[in-house]
Amino acid sequence: MYAPMKNLTRLHNQLTQARAASERVFELLATKNSVPEPAQPKMLHADKADIVIENLDFNYGEKPVLRNINLTVKAGQLIALVGASGSGKTTLANLLLRFYDPVRGAIRIGGVDLREVSTRDLRNQIAVVAQENILFNDTIRRNIELGRLGATNDEIVAAANFAKATEFISQKPQGFDTVIGEKGASLSGGQRQRIAIARAVLKNAPILILDEATSALDTEIERQVQTELDALMKGRTSFCIAHRLSTVLHADLIVVLDQGQIVEQGRHAELVQRGGVYQKLYELQFKSKS
């Protein structure tokens, strides 16, 4: 009787754990989206389209985060968003992805207000490489394929080649079929970033958002990954959020945010000569390195 009773006890524990976990899952599935979908969505064509942000305000609850943001981004430009922590850089990127809607004002891509576009259509045309990318306990192949479901094996391999990921993938026991663990636990920081870059390459979206994409890497790996990111940004409208100003010196337009407002914008050389917030940020980083 001992073995059957032990198995029943183990089964009871498994069922109890499964019930507790499934309750959380069903609560999540039942959560309603706070961003309303348009009844008759317009088609969005983000390729070679300008992005215009007009009189934008945004709050987190009662706390004002962004105030009177006005910005025009030409198609194909690299825009750097810089500023102290909490200045609103990531929030602006989240509004572009329409995780939230602005309290006032609008964001338009090619003249179309994002609130008039389905979120699926919008996010299909934006690729994101973040500081902490979401990797799943699945194969390298499947994690890259999330960029564009249904991609062929040749397309996945080509994306990995572009991201300079093939070398370390080939050294794994099962190559592209190697399971990488929860959040990519079996990979280094640089390898996880290369998987994320390969995913963005496979997606081939006209708009790219880089949110602190290299801040968690050491200097040598950062230099290698930054080269791949530079190649990825070519021909795309790109938003680069960075604390390390060395990664955005070549940007077409640097936008300086301070306490939720745009206080300066321009190219690196002119902002340094202007002697404002950007110059202080630049000198602070330069002196700390020296």
Short mmCIF file of N, CA, C and O in Angstrom, two decimals, residues 43 162 210:
data_model
loop_
_atom_site.label_atom_id
_atom_site.label_comp_id
_atom_site.label_asym_id
_atom_site.label_seq_id
_atom_site.Cartn_x
_atom_site.Cartn_y
_atom_site.Cartn_z
N MET A 43 -5.42 51.51 -41.95
CA MET A 43 -4.17 50.83 -42.28
C MET A 43 -3.00 51.75 -42.00
O MET A 43 -3.06 52.94 -42.27
N PHE A 162 23.51 37.82 -39.49
CA PHE A 162 23.57 39.28 -39.44
C PHE A 162 23.92 39.75 -38.03
O PHE A 162 24.70 40.69 -37.85
N LEU A 210 15.50 51.03 -29.57
CA LEU A 210 16.57 50.45 -28.78
C LEU A 210 16.52 51.09 -27.40
O LEU A 210 16.82 52.27 -27.24
#
